[in-house]
Short mmCIF file of C-alpha atoms and ligand atoms in Angstrom, two decimals:
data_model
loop_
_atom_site.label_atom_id
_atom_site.label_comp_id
_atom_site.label_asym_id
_atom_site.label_seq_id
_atom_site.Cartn_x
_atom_site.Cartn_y
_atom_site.Cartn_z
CA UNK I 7 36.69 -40.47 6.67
CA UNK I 8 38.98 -38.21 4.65
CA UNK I 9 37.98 -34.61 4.93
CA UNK I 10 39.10 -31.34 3.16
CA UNK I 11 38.52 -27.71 4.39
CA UNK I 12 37.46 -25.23 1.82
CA UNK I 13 36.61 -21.30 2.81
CA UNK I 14 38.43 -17.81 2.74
CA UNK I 15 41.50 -17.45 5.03
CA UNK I 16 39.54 -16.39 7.90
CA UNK I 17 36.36 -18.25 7.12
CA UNK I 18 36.24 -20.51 10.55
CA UNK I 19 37.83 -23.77 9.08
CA UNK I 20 40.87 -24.34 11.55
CA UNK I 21 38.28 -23.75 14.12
CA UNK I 22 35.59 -25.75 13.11
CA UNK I 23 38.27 -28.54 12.00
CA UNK I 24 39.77 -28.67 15.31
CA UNK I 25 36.24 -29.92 16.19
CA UNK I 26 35.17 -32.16 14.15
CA UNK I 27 39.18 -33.90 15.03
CA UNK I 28 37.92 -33.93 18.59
CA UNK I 29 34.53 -35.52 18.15
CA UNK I 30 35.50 -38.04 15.13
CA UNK I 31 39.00 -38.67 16.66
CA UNK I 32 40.81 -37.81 13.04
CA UNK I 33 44.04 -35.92 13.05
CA UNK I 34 44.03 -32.45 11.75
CA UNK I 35 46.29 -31.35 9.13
CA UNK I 36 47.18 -27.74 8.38
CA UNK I 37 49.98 -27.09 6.02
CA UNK I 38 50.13 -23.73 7.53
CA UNK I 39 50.31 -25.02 11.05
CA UNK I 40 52.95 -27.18 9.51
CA UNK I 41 54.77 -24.57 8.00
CA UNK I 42 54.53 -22.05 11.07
CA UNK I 43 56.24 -25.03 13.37
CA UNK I 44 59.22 -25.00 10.73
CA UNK I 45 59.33 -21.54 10.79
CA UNK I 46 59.60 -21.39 14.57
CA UNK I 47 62.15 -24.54 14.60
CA UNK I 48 64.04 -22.42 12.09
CA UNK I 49 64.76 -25.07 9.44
CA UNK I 50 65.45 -24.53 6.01
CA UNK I 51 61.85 -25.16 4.93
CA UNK I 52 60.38 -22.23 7.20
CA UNK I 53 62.68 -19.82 5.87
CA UNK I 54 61.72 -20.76 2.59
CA UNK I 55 58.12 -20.81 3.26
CA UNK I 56 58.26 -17.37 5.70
CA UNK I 57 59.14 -15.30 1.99
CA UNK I 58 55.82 -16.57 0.47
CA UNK I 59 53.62 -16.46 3.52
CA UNK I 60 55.10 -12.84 4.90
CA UNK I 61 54.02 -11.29 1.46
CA UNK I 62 50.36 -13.30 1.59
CA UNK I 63 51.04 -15.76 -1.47
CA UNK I 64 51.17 -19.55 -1.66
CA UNK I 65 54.25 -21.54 -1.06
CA UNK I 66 55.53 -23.27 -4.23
CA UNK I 67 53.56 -26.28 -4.99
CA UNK I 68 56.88 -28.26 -4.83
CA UNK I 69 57.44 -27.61 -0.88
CA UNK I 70 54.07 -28.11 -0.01
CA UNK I 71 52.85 -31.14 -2.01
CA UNK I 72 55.65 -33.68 -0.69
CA UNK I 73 55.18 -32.28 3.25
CA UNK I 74 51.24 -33.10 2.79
CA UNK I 75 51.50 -36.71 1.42
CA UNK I 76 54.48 -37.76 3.73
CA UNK I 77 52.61 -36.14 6.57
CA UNK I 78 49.04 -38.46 5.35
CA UNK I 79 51.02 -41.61 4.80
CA UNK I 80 52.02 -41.95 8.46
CA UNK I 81 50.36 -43.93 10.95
CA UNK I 82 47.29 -41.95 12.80
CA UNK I 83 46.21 -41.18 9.16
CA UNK I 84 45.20 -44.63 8.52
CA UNK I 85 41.48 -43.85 9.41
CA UNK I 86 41.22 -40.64 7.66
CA UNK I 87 42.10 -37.11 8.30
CA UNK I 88 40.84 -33.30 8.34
CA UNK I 89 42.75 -31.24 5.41
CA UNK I 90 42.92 -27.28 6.80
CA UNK I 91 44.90 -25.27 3.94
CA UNK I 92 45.27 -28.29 1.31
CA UNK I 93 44.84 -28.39 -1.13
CA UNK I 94 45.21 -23.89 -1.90
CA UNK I 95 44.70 -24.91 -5.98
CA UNK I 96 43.71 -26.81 -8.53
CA UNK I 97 47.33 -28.67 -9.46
CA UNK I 98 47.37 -29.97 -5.75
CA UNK I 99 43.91 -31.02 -6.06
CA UNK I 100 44.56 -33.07 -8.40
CA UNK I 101 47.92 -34.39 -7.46
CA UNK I 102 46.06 -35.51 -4.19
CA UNK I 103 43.39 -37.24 -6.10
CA UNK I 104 45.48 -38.86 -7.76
CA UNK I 105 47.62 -40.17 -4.58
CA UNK I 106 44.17 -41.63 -3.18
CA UNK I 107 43.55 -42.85 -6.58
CA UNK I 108 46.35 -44.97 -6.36
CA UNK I 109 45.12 -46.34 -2.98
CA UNK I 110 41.52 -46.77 -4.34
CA UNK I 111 40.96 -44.50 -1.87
CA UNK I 112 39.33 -40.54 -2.21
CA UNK I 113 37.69 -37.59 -0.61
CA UNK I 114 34.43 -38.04 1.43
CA UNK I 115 33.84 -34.57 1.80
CA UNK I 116 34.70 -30.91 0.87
CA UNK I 117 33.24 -28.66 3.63
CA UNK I 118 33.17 -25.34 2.20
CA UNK I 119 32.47 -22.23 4.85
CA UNK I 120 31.78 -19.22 3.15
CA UNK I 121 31.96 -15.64 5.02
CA UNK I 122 31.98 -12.31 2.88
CA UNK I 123 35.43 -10.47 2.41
CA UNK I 124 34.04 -7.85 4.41
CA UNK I 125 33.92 -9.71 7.19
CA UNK I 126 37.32 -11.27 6.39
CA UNK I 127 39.13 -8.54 7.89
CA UNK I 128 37.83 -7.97 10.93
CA UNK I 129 37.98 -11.49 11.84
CA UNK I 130 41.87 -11.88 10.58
CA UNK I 131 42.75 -8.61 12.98
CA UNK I 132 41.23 -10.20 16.09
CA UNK I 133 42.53 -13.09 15.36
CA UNK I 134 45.32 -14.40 18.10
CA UNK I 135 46.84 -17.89 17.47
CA UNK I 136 48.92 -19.79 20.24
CA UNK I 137 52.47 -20.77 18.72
CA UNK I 138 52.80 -23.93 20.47
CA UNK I 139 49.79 -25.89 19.92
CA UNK I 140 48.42 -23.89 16.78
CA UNK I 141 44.68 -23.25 18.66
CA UNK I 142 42.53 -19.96 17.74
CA UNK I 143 40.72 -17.23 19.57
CA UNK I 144 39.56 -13.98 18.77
CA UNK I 145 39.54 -11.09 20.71
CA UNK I 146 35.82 -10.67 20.73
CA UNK I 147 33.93 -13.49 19.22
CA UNK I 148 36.51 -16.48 20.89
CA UNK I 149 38.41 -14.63 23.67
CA UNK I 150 40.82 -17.03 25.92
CA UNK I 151 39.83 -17.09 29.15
CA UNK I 152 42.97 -15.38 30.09
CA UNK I 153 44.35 -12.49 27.85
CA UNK I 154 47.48 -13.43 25.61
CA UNK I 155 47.00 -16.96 27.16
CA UNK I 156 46.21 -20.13 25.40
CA UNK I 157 43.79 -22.06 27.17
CA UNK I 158 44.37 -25.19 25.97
CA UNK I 159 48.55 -24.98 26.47
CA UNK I 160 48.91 -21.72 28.21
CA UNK I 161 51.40 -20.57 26.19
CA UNK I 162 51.88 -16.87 24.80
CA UNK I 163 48.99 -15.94 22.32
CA UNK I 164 50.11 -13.72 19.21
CA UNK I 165 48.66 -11.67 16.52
CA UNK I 166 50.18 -13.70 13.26
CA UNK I 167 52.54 -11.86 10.77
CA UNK I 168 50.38 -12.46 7.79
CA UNK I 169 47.12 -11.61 9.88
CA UNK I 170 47.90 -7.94 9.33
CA UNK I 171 45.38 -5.72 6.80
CA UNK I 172 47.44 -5.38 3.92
CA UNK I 173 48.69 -9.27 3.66
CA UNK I 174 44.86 -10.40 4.46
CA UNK I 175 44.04 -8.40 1.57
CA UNK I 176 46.67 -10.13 -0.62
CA UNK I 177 45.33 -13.56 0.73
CA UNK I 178 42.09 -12.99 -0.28
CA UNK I 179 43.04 -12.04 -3.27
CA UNK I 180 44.60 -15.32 -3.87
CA UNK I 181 42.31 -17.26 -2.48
CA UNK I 182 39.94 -15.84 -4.61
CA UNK I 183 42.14 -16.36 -7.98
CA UNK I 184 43.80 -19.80 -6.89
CA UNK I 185 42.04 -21.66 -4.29
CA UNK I 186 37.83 -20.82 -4.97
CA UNK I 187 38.06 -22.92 -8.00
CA UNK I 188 38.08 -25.43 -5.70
CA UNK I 189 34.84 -25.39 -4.81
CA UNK I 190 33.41 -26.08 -8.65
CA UNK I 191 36.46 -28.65 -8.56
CA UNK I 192 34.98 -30.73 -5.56
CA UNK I 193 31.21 -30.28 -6.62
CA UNK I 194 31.75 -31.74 -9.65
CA UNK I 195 33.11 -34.68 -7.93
CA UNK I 196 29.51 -34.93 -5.50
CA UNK I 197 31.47 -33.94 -2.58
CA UNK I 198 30.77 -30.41 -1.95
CA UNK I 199 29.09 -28.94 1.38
CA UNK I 200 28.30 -25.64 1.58
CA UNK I 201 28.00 -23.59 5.14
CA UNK I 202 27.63 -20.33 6.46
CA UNK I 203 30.40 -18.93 8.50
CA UNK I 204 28.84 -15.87 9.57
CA UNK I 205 27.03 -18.03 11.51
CA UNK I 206 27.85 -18.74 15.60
CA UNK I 207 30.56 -21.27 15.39
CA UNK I 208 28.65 -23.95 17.53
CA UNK I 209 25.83 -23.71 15.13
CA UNK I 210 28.27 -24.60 12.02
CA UNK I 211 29.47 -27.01 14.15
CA UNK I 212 25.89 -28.56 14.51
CA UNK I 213 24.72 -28.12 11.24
CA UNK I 214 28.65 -29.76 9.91
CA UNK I 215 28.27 -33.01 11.94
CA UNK I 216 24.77 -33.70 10.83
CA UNK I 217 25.94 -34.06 7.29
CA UNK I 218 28.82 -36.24 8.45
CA UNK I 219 26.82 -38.46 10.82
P1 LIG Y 319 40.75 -20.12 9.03
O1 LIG Y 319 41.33 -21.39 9.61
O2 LIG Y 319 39.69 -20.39 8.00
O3 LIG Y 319 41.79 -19.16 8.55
P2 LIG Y 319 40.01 -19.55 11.83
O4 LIG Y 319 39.33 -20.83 12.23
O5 LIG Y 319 41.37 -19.30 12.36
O6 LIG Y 319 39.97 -19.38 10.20
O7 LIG Y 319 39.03 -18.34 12.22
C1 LIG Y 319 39.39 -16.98 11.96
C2 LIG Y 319 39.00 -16.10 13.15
O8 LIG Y 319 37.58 -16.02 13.24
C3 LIG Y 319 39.50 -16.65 14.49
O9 LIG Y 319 39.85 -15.56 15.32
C4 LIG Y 319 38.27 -17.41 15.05
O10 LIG Y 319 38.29 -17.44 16.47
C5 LIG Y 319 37.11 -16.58 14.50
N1 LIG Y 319 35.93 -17.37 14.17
C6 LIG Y 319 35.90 -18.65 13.68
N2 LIG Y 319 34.62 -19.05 13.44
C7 LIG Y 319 33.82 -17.99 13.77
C8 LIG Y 319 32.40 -17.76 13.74
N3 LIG Y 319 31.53 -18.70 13.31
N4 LIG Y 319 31.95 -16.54 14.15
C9 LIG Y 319 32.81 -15.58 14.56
N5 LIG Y 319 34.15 -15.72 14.63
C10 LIG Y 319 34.66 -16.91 14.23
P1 LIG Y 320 46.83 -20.81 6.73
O1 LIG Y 320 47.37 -21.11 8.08
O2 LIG Y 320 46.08 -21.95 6.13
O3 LIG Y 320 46.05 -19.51 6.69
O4 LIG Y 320 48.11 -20.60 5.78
C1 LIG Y 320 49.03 -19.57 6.00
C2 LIG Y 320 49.96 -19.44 4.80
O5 LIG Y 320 50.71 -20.65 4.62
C3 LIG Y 320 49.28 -19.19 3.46
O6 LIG Y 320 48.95 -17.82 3.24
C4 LIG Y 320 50.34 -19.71 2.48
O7 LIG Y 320 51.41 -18.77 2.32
C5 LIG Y 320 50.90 -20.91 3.23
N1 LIG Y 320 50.17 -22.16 2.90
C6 LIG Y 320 49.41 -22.92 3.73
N2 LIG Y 320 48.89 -23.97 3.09
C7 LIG Y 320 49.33 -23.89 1.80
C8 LIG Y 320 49.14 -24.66 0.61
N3 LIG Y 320 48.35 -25.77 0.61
N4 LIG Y 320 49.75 -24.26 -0.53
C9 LIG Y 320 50.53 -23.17 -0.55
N5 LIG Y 320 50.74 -22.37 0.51
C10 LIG Y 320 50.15 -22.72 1.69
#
């Protein structure tokens, strides 16, 4: 089962995707995961990358597209895989269709989680991500059961750069302009679910796995 991850930075989809990975036993795939590990491992590509995502925009289509295909060619993607963050526009929408194309091979479903901007914000400032194992809490509505702890790895729990008001605003802003056409994109092609996020995250959860039962 190949799965993509539509929705608003902020909208609930690494959270909901690191869910549906547990109970369907697919790997999940965030370019921005991805891209955060480079950026703490220092390499070339995170430096690259950190300019883009510091400022709220996408990285260039060039960096991301190759990391994404060699990352679904390897071995635990053989069964399928959650997409979190991929594709962010149309041109690597298509470039991925056409990739599965070539396999005879294509999306099963677009899960799209939709959440107001309004809401947006305050999610993105109580946000708190772990940097070693990329899980997700929130100060109020997901708190660790330790403070500044990761529950999962207990390591250090941090407030991202690009989770900060003015860059969220920027995202949305781009999300809105590149990546919502998306959603038109994958209904046209039958695949489109549509949930909503401002709902309790077990109850997406619910209603999410009875439509891929
Ligand atoms: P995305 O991957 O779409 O950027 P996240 O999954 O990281 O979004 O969620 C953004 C923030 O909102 C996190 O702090 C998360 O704990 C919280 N969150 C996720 N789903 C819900 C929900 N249904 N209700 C309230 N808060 C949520
Ligand atoms: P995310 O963790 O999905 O919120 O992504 C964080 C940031 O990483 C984004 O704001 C972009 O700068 C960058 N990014 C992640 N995925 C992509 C993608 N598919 N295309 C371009 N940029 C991306």
């Amino acid at each position: 089962m190949k799965i993509i991850m539509l929705g608003a930075p902020g909208a609930g989809k690494g959270t909901q995707a690191e869910m549906i990975s547990e109970k369907y036993h697919l790997p999940h795939i965030s370019t921005g995961d991805i891209f955060r590990a480079n950026i703490k491992n220092g390499t070339e590509l995170g430096k690259e990358a950190k300019s883009y995502m510091d400022k709220g925009l996408l990285v260039p289509d060039e960096l991301t597209v190759r990391i994404l295909l060699d990352r679904v060619a390897e071995e635990d993607c053989k069964e399928g895989y959650i997409l979190d963050g991929f594709p962010r526009n149309i041109p690597q929408a298509e470039v991925l269709d056409a990739e599965l194309g070539k396999l005879g091979d294509k999306i099963d479903a677009a899960i799209d989680i939709e959440v107001p901007d309004e809401n947006i914000i305050e999610r993105m400032m109580g946000r708190r991500a772990c940097t070693s194992c990329g899980a997700t809490y929130h100060i109020v509505n997901v708190p660790p059961k330790k403070e500044g702890t990761c529950d999962k790895c207990g390591d250090a729990l941090i407030l991202r750069d690009d989770d900060r008001e003015e860059t969220v605003r920027n995202r949305l802003n781009v999300y809105h302009e590149q990546t919502q056409p998306l959603i038109e994109f994958y209904q046209k092609k039958g695949v489109l679910k549509t949930f909503d996020g401002t709902k309790d995250m077990m109850d997406v959860f619910k209603e999410i796995t009875e439509i891929l039962a």
